[in-house]
Tab-separated table of C-alpha atoms in Angstrom:
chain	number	residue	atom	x	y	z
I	1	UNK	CA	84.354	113.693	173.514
I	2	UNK	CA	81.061	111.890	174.028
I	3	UNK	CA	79.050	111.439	176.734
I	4	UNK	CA	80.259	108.342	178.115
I	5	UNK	CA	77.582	105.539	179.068
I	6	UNK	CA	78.503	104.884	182.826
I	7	UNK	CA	81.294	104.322	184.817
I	8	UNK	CA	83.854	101.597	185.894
I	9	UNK	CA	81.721	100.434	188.818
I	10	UNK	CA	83.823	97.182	189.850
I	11	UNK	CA	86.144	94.382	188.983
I	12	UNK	CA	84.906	90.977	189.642
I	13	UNK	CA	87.261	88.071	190.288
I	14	UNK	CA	86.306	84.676	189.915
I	15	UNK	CA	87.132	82.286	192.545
I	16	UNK	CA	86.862	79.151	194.724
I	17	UNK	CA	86.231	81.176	198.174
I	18	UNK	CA	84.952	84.435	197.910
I	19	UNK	CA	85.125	85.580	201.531
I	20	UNK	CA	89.372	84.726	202.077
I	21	UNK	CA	89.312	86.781	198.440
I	22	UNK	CA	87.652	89.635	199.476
I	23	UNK	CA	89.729	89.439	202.897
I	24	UNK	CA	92.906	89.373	201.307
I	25	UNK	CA	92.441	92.392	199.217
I	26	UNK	CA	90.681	94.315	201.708
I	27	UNK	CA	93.916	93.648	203.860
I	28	UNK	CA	96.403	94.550	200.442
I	29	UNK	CA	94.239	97.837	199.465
I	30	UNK	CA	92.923	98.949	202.373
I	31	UNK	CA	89.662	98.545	201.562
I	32	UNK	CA	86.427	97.478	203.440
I	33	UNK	CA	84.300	94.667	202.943
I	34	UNK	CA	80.712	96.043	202.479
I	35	UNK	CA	78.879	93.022	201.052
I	36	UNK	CA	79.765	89.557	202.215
I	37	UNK	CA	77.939	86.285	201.513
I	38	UNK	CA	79.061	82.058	200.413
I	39	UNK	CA	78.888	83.234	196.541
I	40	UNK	CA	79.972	86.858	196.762
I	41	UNK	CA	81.907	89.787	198.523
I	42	UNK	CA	82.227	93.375	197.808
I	43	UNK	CA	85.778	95.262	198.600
I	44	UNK	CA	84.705	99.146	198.446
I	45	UNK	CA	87.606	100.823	197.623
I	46	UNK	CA	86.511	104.410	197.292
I	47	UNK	CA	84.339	104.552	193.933
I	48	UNK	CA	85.895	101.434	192.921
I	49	UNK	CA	84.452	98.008	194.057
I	50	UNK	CA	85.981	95.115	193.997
I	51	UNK	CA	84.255	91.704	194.020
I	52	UNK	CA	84.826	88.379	194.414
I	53	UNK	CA	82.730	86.208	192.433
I	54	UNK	CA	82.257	81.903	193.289
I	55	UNK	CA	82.404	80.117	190.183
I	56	UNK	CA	81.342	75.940	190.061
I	57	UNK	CA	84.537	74.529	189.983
I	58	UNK	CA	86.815	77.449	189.605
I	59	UNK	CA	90.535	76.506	187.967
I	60	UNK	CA	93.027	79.194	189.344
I	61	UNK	CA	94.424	80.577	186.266
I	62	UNK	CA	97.732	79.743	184.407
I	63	UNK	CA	100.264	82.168	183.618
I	64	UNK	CA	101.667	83.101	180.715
I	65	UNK	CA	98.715	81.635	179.152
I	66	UNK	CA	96.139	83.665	180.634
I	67	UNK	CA	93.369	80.538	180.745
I	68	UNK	CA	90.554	80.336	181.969
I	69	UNK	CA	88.390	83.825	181.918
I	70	UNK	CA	89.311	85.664	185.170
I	71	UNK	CA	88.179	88.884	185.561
I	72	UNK	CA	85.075	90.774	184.038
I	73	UNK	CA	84.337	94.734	183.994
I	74	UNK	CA	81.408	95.991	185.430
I	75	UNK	CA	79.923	98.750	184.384
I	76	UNK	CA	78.097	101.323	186.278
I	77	UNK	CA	74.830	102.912	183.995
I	78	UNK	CA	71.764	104.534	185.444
I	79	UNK	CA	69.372	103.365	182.652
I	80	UNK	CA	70.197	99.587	181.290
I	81	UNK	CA	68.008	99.595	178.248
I	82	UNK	CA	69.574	103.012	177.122
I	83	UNK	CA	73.475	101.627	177.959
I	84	UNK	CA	72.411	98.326	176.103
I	85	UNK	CA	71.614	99.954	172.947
I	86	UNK	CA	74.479	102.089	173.047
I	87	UNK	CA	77.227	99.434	173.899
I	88	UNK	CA	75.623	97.526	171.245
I	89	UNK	CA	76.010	100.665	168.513
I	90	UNK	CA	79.715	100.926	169.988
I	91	UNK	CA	80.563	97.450	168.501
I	92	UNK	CA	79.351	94.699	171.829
I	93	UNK	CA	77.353	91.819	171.238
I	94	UNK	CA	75.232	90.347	173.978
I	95	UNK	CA	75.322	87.016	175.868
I	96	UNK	CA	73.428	84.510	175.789
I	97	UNK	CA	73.145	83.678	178.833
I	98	UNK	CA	71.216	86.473	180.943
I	99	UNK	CA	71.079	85.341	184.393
I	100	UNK	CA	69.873	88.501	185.842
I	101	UNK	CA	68.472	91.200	183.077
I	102	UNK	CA	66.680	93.423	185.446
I	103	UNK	CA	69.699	94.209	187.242
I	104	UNK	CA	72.944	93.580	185.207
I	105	UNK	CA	73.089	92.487	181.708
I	106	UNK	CA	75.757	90.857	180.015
I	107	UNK	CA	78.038	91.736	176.608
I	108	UNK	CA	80.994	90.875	175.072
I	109	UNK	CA	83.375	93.629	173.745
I	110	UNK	CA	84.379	93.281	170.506
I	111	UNK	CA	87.056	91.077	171.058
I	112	UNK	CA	85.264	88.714	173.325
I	113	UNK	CA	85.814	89.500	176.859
I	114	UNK	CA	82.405	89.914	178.723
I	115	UNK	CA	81.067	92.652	180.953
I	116	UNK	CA	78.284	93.846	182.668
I	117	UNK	CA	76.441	96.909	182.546
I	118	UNK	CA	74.284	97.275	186.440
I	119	UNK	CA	72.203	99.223	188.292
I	120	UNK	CA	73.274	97.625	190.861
I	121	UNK	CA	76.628	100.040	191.854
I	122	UNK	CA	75.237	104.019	192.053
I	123	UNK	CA	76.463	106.112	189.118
């Protein structure tokens, strides 16, 4: 087994209102709101965060059909050039759109779904 690049850091959930998000999980896990503000809340749920993300005109999302996007992976790393270059080997292309590169940075897996590699969570 390799060494793996980082760890599953957090889950981010995009939504209309992150604060009643983060409030309602907190109440369903039993978790504890640790960062709070109008476009984003943390849910610490032991090494695991959870975060709700607001999104411009967020559309809940429809089931079976699984549309829109609703979830990305964040990924824990302590170095982001080094966990760039090797998510990229692994088979991940990178966004376009890179809204914060000296803290997170943005791929796509292989079949499309995006996630973020961060310094932003500790290792």
């Amino acid at each position: 087994m390799s060494t793996p690049v980082g760890r599953l850091g957090s889950v981010s959930l995009d939504c209309s209102d992150p604060r009643a998000l983060a409030a309602f999980w907190a109440a369903t896990l039993g978790g504890e709101i640790t960062v709070e503000s109008e476009t984003v809340c943390a849910v610490e749920l032991g090494a695991l965060l959870l975060v709700t993300v607001r999104v411009p005109n967020h559309r809940p999302p429809q089931w079976p059909n699984g549309t829109p996007k609703q979830f990305h992976l964040d990924v824990a790393v302590a170095d982001l050039d080094e966990a760039e270059r090797r998510t990229l080997a692994a088979g991940a292309s990178k966004a376009a759109d890179q809204p914060n590169p000296d803290r997170w940075r943005v791929l796509l897996d292989p079949a499309g779904h995006p996630f973020c590699l961060t310094t932003l969570i500790p290792v």
